[in-house]
């Protein structure tokens, strides 16, 4: 019971999860308890659990690899309500991570049959929709350059909008609010949105370029809907949500309003689940679920920045999972590199994960010795150099803003 041979598992009718499990119990016992607790079993037998239920709904552990502490569990697709991510998470990422029979458990990856995947809407825009809005040709993509208004908090709406304008003036495509910026008395949401959207119009009139601004609507769900509709009515072109602190259901609710605004997903809180090497849920799992519910762009790790990342090959896997096409009928989610990045980071990032990415620099743009406009120029120059495959120090010889950025932050 609760165990199977690899060749008995049909990936078309099972969701398959990979777990890293450590403990002092026998590996087989931990595997069986995991499959039982996350499907139809519990800690002791109960009369009502008959053969029919077992044969149709019992999860089965397989591919037990004790040496590497790895196992897979096949979950019959019938265990899951179509289109219901919270229920999926309660089963596959739920009780089992707290069972005392294991010392630790980490959800390493999850693989979905197309039949389950295609019950979700996925991103309304995704990579290609955002590229199209910005006029980036599908057959010649370039990284999208973004910034976060810094300081993280404290600017008033006019100052916030001015900092955004300067970054766009320098040549970047996208500005976001910082993740803890919502509707505080020093910077109320509505005036911040209106002031900054005025600058969107200004820059588009001045340069003919399309630019994006994603106000952070993170709040209670009724308030998020109110703010999202305010952005839409004010002529906004994107939203931002701290998708993990508001939750998957709330994020999906906003996406399903179909307001015609791409959703940028910030992943604050993820480190509580992703960072520990033996306990929690890896970012690739969270990323797949957020792509399914339709986040258009999602932070996926700085690769070469200030925040903790798994080893590079593991971090790159997340980017590939977001960019993967086809993946059922779901559009690809734009992966976002951020955290301690600056112009010198750009060639390494596009070398690792290609051009279908968004690269965000907050301090690495607004901290430029000559200010935010120069910071934006330096970012753009670094991307131009990367695209032309010219080393940054060579390109910097006749690009002073880049020269100053790499003098200060290196590359
Ligand atoms: C980056 C950032 C982002 C982090 C989030 C910050 O600012 O705005 O929230 O990148 O981390 O507040 O630190 P800097 P991740 O560019 O000034 O570092 O992308 O790993 O989720
Ligand atoms: Mg931030």
mmCIF file of N, CA and C in Angstrom, residues 135-240:
data_model
loop_
_atom_site.group_PDB
_atom_site.id
_atom_site.type_symbol
_atom_site.label_atom_id
_atom_site.label_comp_id
_atom_site.label_asym_id
_atom_site.label_seq_id
_atom_site.Cartn_x
_atom_site.Cartn_y
_atom_site.Cartn_z
ATOM 1 N N UNK A 135 6.689 46.942 -27.572
ATOM 2 C CA UNK A 135 7.219 47.000 -28.939
ATOM 3 C C UNK A 135 8.505 46.210 -29.116
ATOM 4 N N UNK A 136 8.689 45.173 -28.291
ATOM 5 C CA UNK A 136 9.887 44.317 -28.420
ATOM 6 C C UNK A 136 9.522 43.159 -29.346
ATOM 7 N N UNK A 137 10.222 43.038 -30.480
ATOM 8 C CA UNK A 137 9.847 42.005 -31.465
ATOM 9 C C UNK A 137 10.017 40.588 -30.913
ATOM 10 N N UNK A 138 9.036 39.724 -31.201
ATOM 11 C CA UNK A 138 9.060 38.353 -30.671
ATOM 12 C C UNK A 138 10.305 37.606 -31.184
ATOM 13 N N UNK A 139 10.721 37.924 -32.417
ATOM 14 C CA UNK A 139 11.849 37.155 -32.965
ATOM 15 C C UNK A 139 13.202 37.772 -32.605
ATOM 16 N N UNK A 140 13.148 38.915 -31.903
ATOM 17 C CA UNK A 140 14.431 39.506 -31.479
ATOM 18 C C UNK A 140 14.280 40.108 -30.082
ATOM 19 N N UNK A 141 13.978 39.243 -29.087
ATOM 20 C CA UNK A 141 13.676 39.785 -27.752
ATOM 21 C C UNK A 141 14.905 40.402 -27.110
ATOM 22 N N UNK A 142 14.653 41.398 -26.313
ATOM 23 C CA UNK A 142 15.743 41.937 -25.490
ATOM 24 C C UNK A 142 15.258 41.942 -24.049
ATOM 25 N N UNK A 143 16.157 41.908 -23.102
ATOM 26 C CA UNK A 143 15.738 41.966 -21.696
ATOM 27 C C UNK A 143 14.989 43.276 -21.470
ATOM 28 N N UNK A 144 13.987 43.215 -20.624
ATOM 29 C CA UNK A 144 13.276 44.431 -20.231
ATOM 30 C C UNK A 144 13.987 44.967 -18.995
ATOM 31 N N UNK A 145 14.233 46.278 -18.989
ATOM 32 C CA UNK A 145 14.967 46.883 -17.865
ATOM 33 C C UNK A 145 13.982 47.592 -16.941
ATOM 34 N N UNK A 146 14.141 47.351 -15.645
ATOM 35 C CA UNK A 146 13.219 47.957 -14.692
ATOM 36 C C UNK A 146 13.934 48.504 -13.477
ATOM 37 N N UNK A 147 13.179 49.299 -12.723
ATOM 38 C CA UNK A 147 13.706 49.786 -11.453
ATOM 39 C C UNK A 147 12.605 49.784 -10.408
ATOM 40 N N UNK A 148 13.058 49.889 -9.185
ATOM 41 C CA UNK A 148 12.175 49.992 -8.030
ATOM 42 C C UNK A 148 12.441 51.347 -7.425
ATOM 43 N N UNK A 149 11.403 52.090 -7.080
ATOM 44 C CA UNK A 149 11.656 53.413 -6.511
ATOM 45 C C UNK A 149 12.344 53.235 -5.152
ATOM 46 N N UNK A 150 13.443 53.916 -4.990
ATOM 47 C CA UNK A 150 14.211 53.896 -3.735
ATOM 48 C C UNK A 150 14.400 55.337 -3.277
ATOM 49 N N UNK A 151 14.410 55.658 -1.975
ATOM 50 C CA UNK A 151 14.352 54.687 -0.868
ATOM 51 C C UNK A 151 13.078 53.858 -0.909
ATOM 52 N N UNK A 152 13.151 52.705 -0.297
ATOM 53 C CA UNK A 152 12.048 51.729 -0.294
ATOM 54 C C UNK A 152 10.737 52.396 0.132
ATOM 55 N N UNK A 153 10.821 53.274 1.098
ATOM 56 C CA UNK A 153 9.653 53.989 1.636
ATOM 57 C C UNK A 153 10.105 55.401 2.013
ATOM 58 N N UNK A 154 9.148 56.340 1.977
ATOM 59 C CA UNK A 154 9.481 57.672 2.510
ATOM 60 C C UNK A 154 9.248 58.808 1.547
ATOM 61 N N UNK A 155 9.351 58.541 0.254
ATOM 62 C CA UNK A 155 9.117 59.633 -0.711
ATOM 63 C C UNK A 155 7.628 59.976 -0.727
ATOM 64 N N UNK A 156 7.296 61.213 -1.000
ATOM 65 C CA UNK A 156 5.879 61.570 -1.162
ATOM 66 C C UNK A 156 5.501 61.325 -2.629
ATOM 67 N N UNK A 157 4.230 61.405 -2.974
ATOM 68 C CA UNK A 157 3.822 61.046 -4.344
ATOM 69 C C UNK A 157 4.564 61.810 -5.437
ATOM 70 N N UNK A 158 4.824 63.079 -5.224
ATOM 71 C CA UNK A 158 5.503 63.872 -6.248
ATOM 72 C C UNK A 158 6.959 63.397 -6.425
ATOM 73 N N UNK A 159 7.614 63.159 -5.299
ATOM 74 C CA UNK A 159 9.014 62.700 -5.362
ATOM 75 C C UNK A 159 9.086 61.308 -5.999
ATOM 76 N N UNK A 160 8.115 60.465 -5.635
ATOM 77 C CA UNK A 160 8.052 59.095 -6.191
ATOM 78 C C UNK A 160 7.940 59.170 -7.713
ATOM 79 N N UNK A 161 7.016 60.019 -8.158
ATOM 80 C CA UNK A 161 6.774 60.145 -9.602
ATOM 81 C C UNK A 161 7.993 60.711 -10.309
ATOM 82 N N UNK A 162 8.676 61.656 -9.670
ATOM 83 C CA UNK A 162 9.869 62.272 -10.279
ATOM 84 C C UNK A 162 10.987 61.229 -10.429
ATOM 85 N N UNK A 163 11.153 60.389 -9.393
ATOM 86 C CA UNK A 163 12.194 59.347 -9.457
ATOM 87 C C UNK A 163 11.878 58.371 -10.590
ATOM 88 N N UNK A 164 10.589 58.067 -10.752
ATOM 89 C CA UNK A 164 10.178 57.168 -11.840
ATOM 90 C C UNK A 164 10.461 57.813 -13.185
ATOM 91 N N UNK A 165 10.114 59.104 -13.302
ATOM 92 C CA UNK A 165 10.321 59.826 -14.570
ATOM 93 C C UNK A 165 11.800 59.814 -14.970
ATOM 94 N N UNK A 166 12.655 60.051 -13.991
ATOM 95 C CA UNK A 166 14.098 60.107 -14.292
ATOM 96 C C UNK A 166 14.623 58.750 -14.765
ATOM 97 N N UNK A 167 14.112 57.697 -14.153
ATOM 98 C CA UNK A 167 14.549 56.357 -14.572
ATOM 99 C C UNK A 167 14.103 56.089 -16.003
ATOM 100 N N UNK A 168 12.841 56.430 -16.315
ATOM 101 C CA UNK A 168 12.367 56.242 -17.694
ATOM 102 C C UNK A 168 13.145 57.123 -18.650
ATOM 103 N N UNK A 169 13.427 58.337 -18.217
ATOM 104 C CA UNK A 169 14.191 59.297 -19.057
ATOM 105 C C UNK A 169 15.539 58.680 -19.421
ATOM 106 N N UNK A 170 16.088 57.935 -18.471
ATOM 107 C CA UNK A 170 17.399 57.317 -18.720
ATOM 108 C C UNK A 170 17.322 56.170 -19.706
ATOM 109 N N UNK A 171 16.073 55.666 -19.928
ATOM 110 C CA UNK A 171 15.960 54.646 -20.969
ATOM 111 C C UNK A 171 15.420 53.311 -20.506
ATOM 112 N N UNK A 172 15.011 53.215 -19.244
ATOM 113 C CA UNK A 172 14.483 51.895 -18.857
ATOM 114 C C UNK A 172 12.986 51.824 -19.146
ATOM 115 N N UNK A 173 12.482 50.580 -19.115
ATOM 116 C CA UNK A 173 11.114 50.321 -19.586
ATOM 117 C C UNK A 173 10.078 50.351 -18.475
ATOM 118 N N UNK A 174 10.490 49.999 -17.246
ATOM 119 C CA UNK A 174 9.499 49.588 -16.243
ATOM 120 C C UNK A 174 9.863 50.120 -14.868
ATOM 121 N N UNK A 175 8.879 50.620 -14.166
ATOM 122 C CA UNK A 175 9.059 51.068 -12.778
ATOM 123 C C UNK A 175 8.013 50.376 -11.899
ATOM 124 N N UNK A 176 8.453 49.920 -10.742
ATOM 125 C CA UNK A 176 7.507 49.323 -9.792
ATOM 126 C C UNK A 176 7.613 50.042 -8.451
ATOM 127 N N UNK A 177 6.535 49.968 -7.682
ATOM 128 C CA UNK A 177 6.608 50.337 -6.276
ATOM 129 C C UNK A 177 7.423 49.269 -5.560
ATOM 130 N N UNK A 178 7.972 49.607 -4.410
ATOM 131 C CA UNK A 178 8.671 48.590 -3.640
ATOM 132 C C UNK A 178 7.650 47.737 -2.883
ATOM 133 N N UNK A 179 8.052 46.538 -2.465
ATOM 134 C CA UNK A 179 7.048 45.587 -1.951
ATOM 135 C C UNK A 179 6.330 46.064 -0.692
ATOM 136 N N UNK A 180 6.962 46.891 0.186
ATOM 137 C CA UNK A 180 6.212 47.318 1.379
ATOM 138 C C UNK A 180 5.449 48.640 1.185
ATOM 139 N N UNK A 181 5.508 49.156 -0.030
ATOM 140 C CA UNK A 181 4.833 50.439 -0.340
ATOM 141 C C UNK A 181 3.391 50.137 -0.703
ATOM 142 N N UNK A 182 2.436 50.673 0.085
ATOM 143 C CA UNK A 182 1.023 50.436 -0.262
ATOM 144 C C UNK A 182 0.248 51.738 -0.156
ATOM 145 N N UNK A 183 -0.297 52.051 1.048
ATOM 146 C CA UNK A 183 -1.084 53.286 1.189
ATOM 147 C C UNK A 183 -0.794 53.896 2.541
ATOM 148 N N UNK A 184 0.448 54.259 2.781
ATOM 149 C CA UNK A 184 0.862 54.855 4.055
ATOM 150 C C UNK A 184 0.661 56.367 4.017
ATOM 151 N N UNK A 185 0.624 56.987 5.162
ATOM 152 C CA UNK A 185 0.278 58.422 5.192
ATOM 153 C C UNK A 185 1.332 59.275 4.483
ATOM 154 N N UNK A 186 2.587 58.811 4.417
ATOM 155 C CA UNK A 186 3.607 59.627 3.759
ATOM 156 C C UNK A 186 3.530 59.517 2.231
ATOM 157 N N UNK A 187 2.732 58.506 1.750
ATOM 158 C CA UNK A 187 2.622 58.362 0.293
ATOM 159 C C UNK A 187 1.337 57.622 -0.054
ATOM 160 N N UNK A 188 0.226 58.317 -0.035
ATOM 161 C CA UNK A 188 -1.078 57.703 -0.291
ATOM 162 C C UNK A 188 -1.133 57.077 -1.689
ATOM 163 N N UNK A 189 -1.854 55.964 -1.785
ATOM 164 C CA UNK A 189 -1.888 55.176 -3.016
ATOM 165 C C UNK A 189 -2.386 56.005 -4.201
ATOM 166 N N UNK A 190 -3.561 56.627 -4.063
ATOM 167 C CA UNK A 190 -4.176 57.268 -5.229
ATOM 168 C C UNK A 190 -3.351 58.433 -5.779
ATOM 169 N N UNK A 191 -2.925 59.375 -4.927
ATOM 170 C CA UNK A 191 -2.071 60.443 -5.478
ATOM 171 C C UNK A 191 -0.766 59.898 -6.071
ATOM 172 N N UNK A 192 -0.196 58.844 -5.471
ATOM 173 C CA UNK A 192 1.042 58.281 -6.033
ATOM 174 C C UNK A 192 0.768 57.747 -7.434
ATOM 175 N N UNK A 193 -0.339 57.035 -7.578
ATOM 176 C CA UNK A 193 -0.664 56.480 -8.898
ATOM 177 C C UNK A 193 -0.883 57.597 -9.908
ATOM 178 N N UNK A 194 -1.670 58.589 -9.548
ATOM 179 C CA UNK A 194 -1.983 59.670 -10.496
ATOM 180 C C UNK A 194 -0.740 60.455 -10.888
ATOM 181 N N UNK A 195 0.079 60.793 -9.903
ATOM 182 C CA UNK A 195 1.310 61.558 -10.192
ATOM 183 C C UNK A 195 2.235 60.754 -11.109
ATOM 184 N N UNK A 196 2.354 59.453 -10.833
ATOM 185 C CA UNK A 196 3.310 58.639 -11.599
ATOM 186 C C UNK A 196 2.761 58.344 -12.995
ATOM 187 N N UNK A 197 1.443 58.168 -13.094
ATOM 188 C CA UNK A 197 0.861 57.936 -14.427
ATOM 189 C C UNK A 197 0.972 59.198 -15.296
ATOM 190 N N UNK A 198 0.945 60.367 -14.644
ATOM 191 C CA UNK A 198 1.182 61.604 -15.410
ATOM 192 C C UNK A 198 2.572 61.571 -16.047
ATOM 193 N N UNK A 199 3.512 61.008 -15.301
ATOM 194 C CA UNK A 199 4.886 60.929 -15.827
ATOM 195 C C UNK A 199 4.986 59.881 -16.937
ATOM 196 N N UNK A 200 4.149 58.851 -16.851
ATOM 197 C CA UNK A 200 4.104 57.863 -17.951
ATOM 198 C C UNK A 200 3.689 58.587 -19.225
ATOM 199 N N UNK A 201 2.628 59.370 -19.112
ATOM 200 C CA UNK A 201 2.160 60.121 -20.295
ATOM 201 C C UNK A 201 3.244 61.078 -20.795
ATOM 202 N N UNK A 202 3.902 61.746 -19.823
ATOM 203 C CA UNK A 202 4.938 62.745 -20.185
ATOM 204 C C UNK A 202 6.066 62.088 -20.965
ATOM 205 N N UNK A 203 6.546 60.971 -20.447
ATOM 206 C CA UNK A 203 7.705 60.317 -21.072
ATOM 207 C C UNK A 203 7.310 59.751 -22.438
ATOM 208 N N UNK A 204 6.072 59.229 -22.532
ATOM 209 C CA UNK A 204 5.625 58.658 -23.813
ATOM 210 C C UNK A 204 5.460 59.762 -24.847
ATOM 211 N N UNK A 205 4.999 60.926 -24.397
ATOM 212 C CA UNK A 205 4.875 62.067 -25.328
ATOM 213 C C UNK A 205 6.267 62.540 -25.764
ATOM 214 N N UNK A 206 7.175 62.624 -24.804
ATOM 215 C CA UNK A 206 8.522 63.143 -25.099
ATOM 216 C C UNK A 206 9.344 62.191 -25.972
ATOM 217 N N UNK A 207 9.171 60.870 -25.715
ATOM 218 C CA UNK A 207 10.119 59.940 -26.369
ATOM 219 C C UNK A 207 9.442 59.027 -27.398
ATOM 220 N N UNK A 208 8.100 58.954 -27.323
ATOM 221 C CA UNK A 208 7.414 58.025 -28.229
ATOM 222 C C UNK A 208 7.533 56.582 -27.766
ATOM 223 N N UNK A 209 8.237 56.382 -26.649
ATOM 224 C CA UNK A 209 8.414 55.017 -26.118
ATOM 225 C C UNK A 209 7.267 54.666 -25.168
ATOM 226 N N UNK A 210 6.843 53.406 -25.197
ATOM 227 C CA UNK A 210 5.900 52.904 -24.197
ATOM 228 C C UNK A 210 6.692 52.528 -22.952
ATOM 229 N N UNK A 211 6.172 52.885 -21.768
ATOM 230 C CA UNK A 211 6.808 52.454 -20.519
ATOM 231 C C UNK A 211 5.722 51.894 -19.598
ATOM 232 N N UNK A 212 6.133 51.099 -18.631
ATOM 233 C CA UNK A 212 5.194 50.428 -17.713
ATOM 234 C C UNK A 212 5.415 50.905 -16.287
ATOM 235 N N UNK A 213 4.298 51.026 -15.552
ATOM 236 C CA UNK A 213 4.363 51.320 -14.129
ATOM 237 C C UNK A 213 3.409 50.398 -13.388
ATOM 238 N N UNK A 214 3.924 49.671 -12.395
ATOM 239 C CA UNK A 214 3.040 48.763 -11.652
ATOM 240 C C UNK A 214 2.903 49.238 -10.200
ATOM 241 N N UNK A 215 1.788 49.934 -9.896
ATOM 242 C CA UNK A 215 1.518 50.294 -8.496
ATOM 243 C C UNK A 215 1.245 49.043 -7.674
ATOM 244 N N UNK A 216 1.707 49.051 -6.434
ATOM 245 C CA UNK A 216 1.528 47.881 -5.564
ATOM 246 C C UNK A 216 0.158 47.965 -4.896
ATOM 247 N N UNK A 217 -0.738 47.035 -5.291
ATOM 248 C CA UNK A 217 -2.113 47.088 -4.759
ATOM 249 C C UNK A 217 -2.283 46.190 -3.539
ATOM 250 N N UNK A 218 -1.177 45.616 -3.045
ATOM 251 C CA UNK A 218 -1.251 44.653 -1.925
ATOM 252 C C UNK A 218 -2.071 45.204 -0.753
ATOM 253 N N UNK A 219 -3.113 44.473 -0.349
ATOM 254 C CA UNK A 219 -3.987 44.890 0.761
ATOM 255 C C UNK A 219 -4.985 43.765 0.986
ATOM 256 N N UNK A 220 -6.055 44.043 1.745
ATOM 257 C CA UNK A 220 -7.133 43.039 1.844
ATOM 258 C C UNK A 220 -7.758 42.911 0.450
ATOM 259 N N UNK A 221 -8.473 41.819 0.215
ATOM 260 C CA UNK A 221 -8.972 41.568 -1.135
ATOM 261 C C UNK A 221 -9.940 42.650 -1.624
ATOM 262 N N UNK A 222 -10.932 43.063 -0.816
ATOM 263 C CA UNK A 222 -11.821 44.134 -1.304
ATOM 264 C C UNK A 222 -11.049 45.409 -1.632
ATOM 265 N N UNK A 223 -10.060 45.719 -0.808
ATOM 266 C CA UNK A 223 -9.252 46.924 -1.047
ATOM 267 C C UNK A 223 -8.383 46.741 -2.293
ATOM 268 N N UNK A 224 -7.873 45.532 -2.521
ATOM 269 C CA UNK A 224 -7.068 45.290 -3.719
ATOM 270 C C UNK A 224 -7.919 45.493 -4.959
ATOM 271 N N UNK A 225 -9.156 44.987 -4.926
ATOM 272 C CA UNK A 225 -10.025 45.151 -6.099
ATOM 273 C C UNK A 225 -10.283 46.632 -6.346
ATOM 274 N N UNK A 226 -10.541 47.360 -5.263
ATOM 275 C CA UNK A 226 -10.804 48.809 -5.377
ATOM 276 C C UNK A 226 -9.593 49.511 -6.001
ATOM 277 N N UNK A 227 -8.407 49.177 -5.533
ATOM 278 C CA UNK A 227 -7.186 49.831 -6.033
ATOM 279 C C UNK A 227 -6.898 49.418 -7.489
ATOM 280 N N UNK A 228 -7.147 48.135 -7.797
ATOM 281 C CA UNK A 228 -6.903 47.685 -9.179
ATOM 282 C C UNK A 228 -7.827 48.422 -10.139
ATOM 283 N N UNK A 229 -9.073 48.584 -9.745
ATOM 284 C CA UNK A 229 -10.021 49.290 -10.604
ATOM 285 C C UNK A 229 -9.667 50.769 -10.707
ATOM 286 N N UNK A 230 -9.124 51.333 -9.631
ATOM 287 C CA UNK A 230 -8.689 52.744 -9.664
ATOM 288 C C UNK A 230 -7.554 52.908 -10.673
ATOM 289 N N UNK A 231 -6.612 51.958 -10.659
ATOM 290 C CA UNK A 231 -5.486 52.018 -11.609
ATOM 291 C C UNK A 231 -6.020 51.920 -13.034
ATOM 292 N N UNK A 232 -6.951 51.005 -13.235
ATOM 293 C CA UNK A 232 -7.527 50.826 -14.575
ATOM 294 C C UNK A 232 -8.232 52.104 -15.034
ATOM 295 N N UNK A 233 -9.067 52.655 -14.122
ATOM 296 C CA UNK A 233 -9.831 53.868 -14.491
ATOM 297 C C UNK A 233 -8.931 55.080 -14.685
ATOM 298 N N UNK A 234 -7.761 55.049 -14.058
ATOM 299 C CA UNK A 234 -6.819 56.174 -14.171
ATOM 300 C C UNK A 234 -5.903 56.032 -15.388
ATOM 301 N N UNK A 235 -6.128 54.975 -16.191
ATOM 302 C CA UNK A 235 -5.301 54.806 -17.396
ATOM 303 C C UNK A 235 -3.998 54.082 -17.134
ATOM 304 N N UNK A 236 -3.955 53.323 -16.032
ATOM 305 C CA UNK A 236 -2.723 52.570 -15.732
ATOM 306 C C UNK A 236 -2.516 51.426 -16.706
ATOM 307 N N UNK A 237 -1.283 50.851 -16.691
ATOM 308 C CA UNK A 237 -1.002 49.770 -17.651
ATOM 309 C C UNK A 237 -0.440 48.518 -17.004
ATOM 310 N N UNK A 238 -0.413 48.466 -15.651
ATOM 311 C CA UNK A 238 0.103 47.258 -14.986
ATOM 312 C C UNK A 238 -0.241 47.335 -13.498
ATOM 313 N N UNK A 239 -0.266 46.159 -12.862
ATOM 314 C CA UNK A 239 -0.483 46.082 -11.417
ATOM 315 C C UNK A 239 0.673 45.334 -10.789
ATOM 316 N N UNK A 240 0.888 45.545 -9.517
ATOM 317 C CA UNK A 240 1.852 44.740 -8.744
ATOM 318 C C UNK A 240 1.152 44.206 -7.496
#
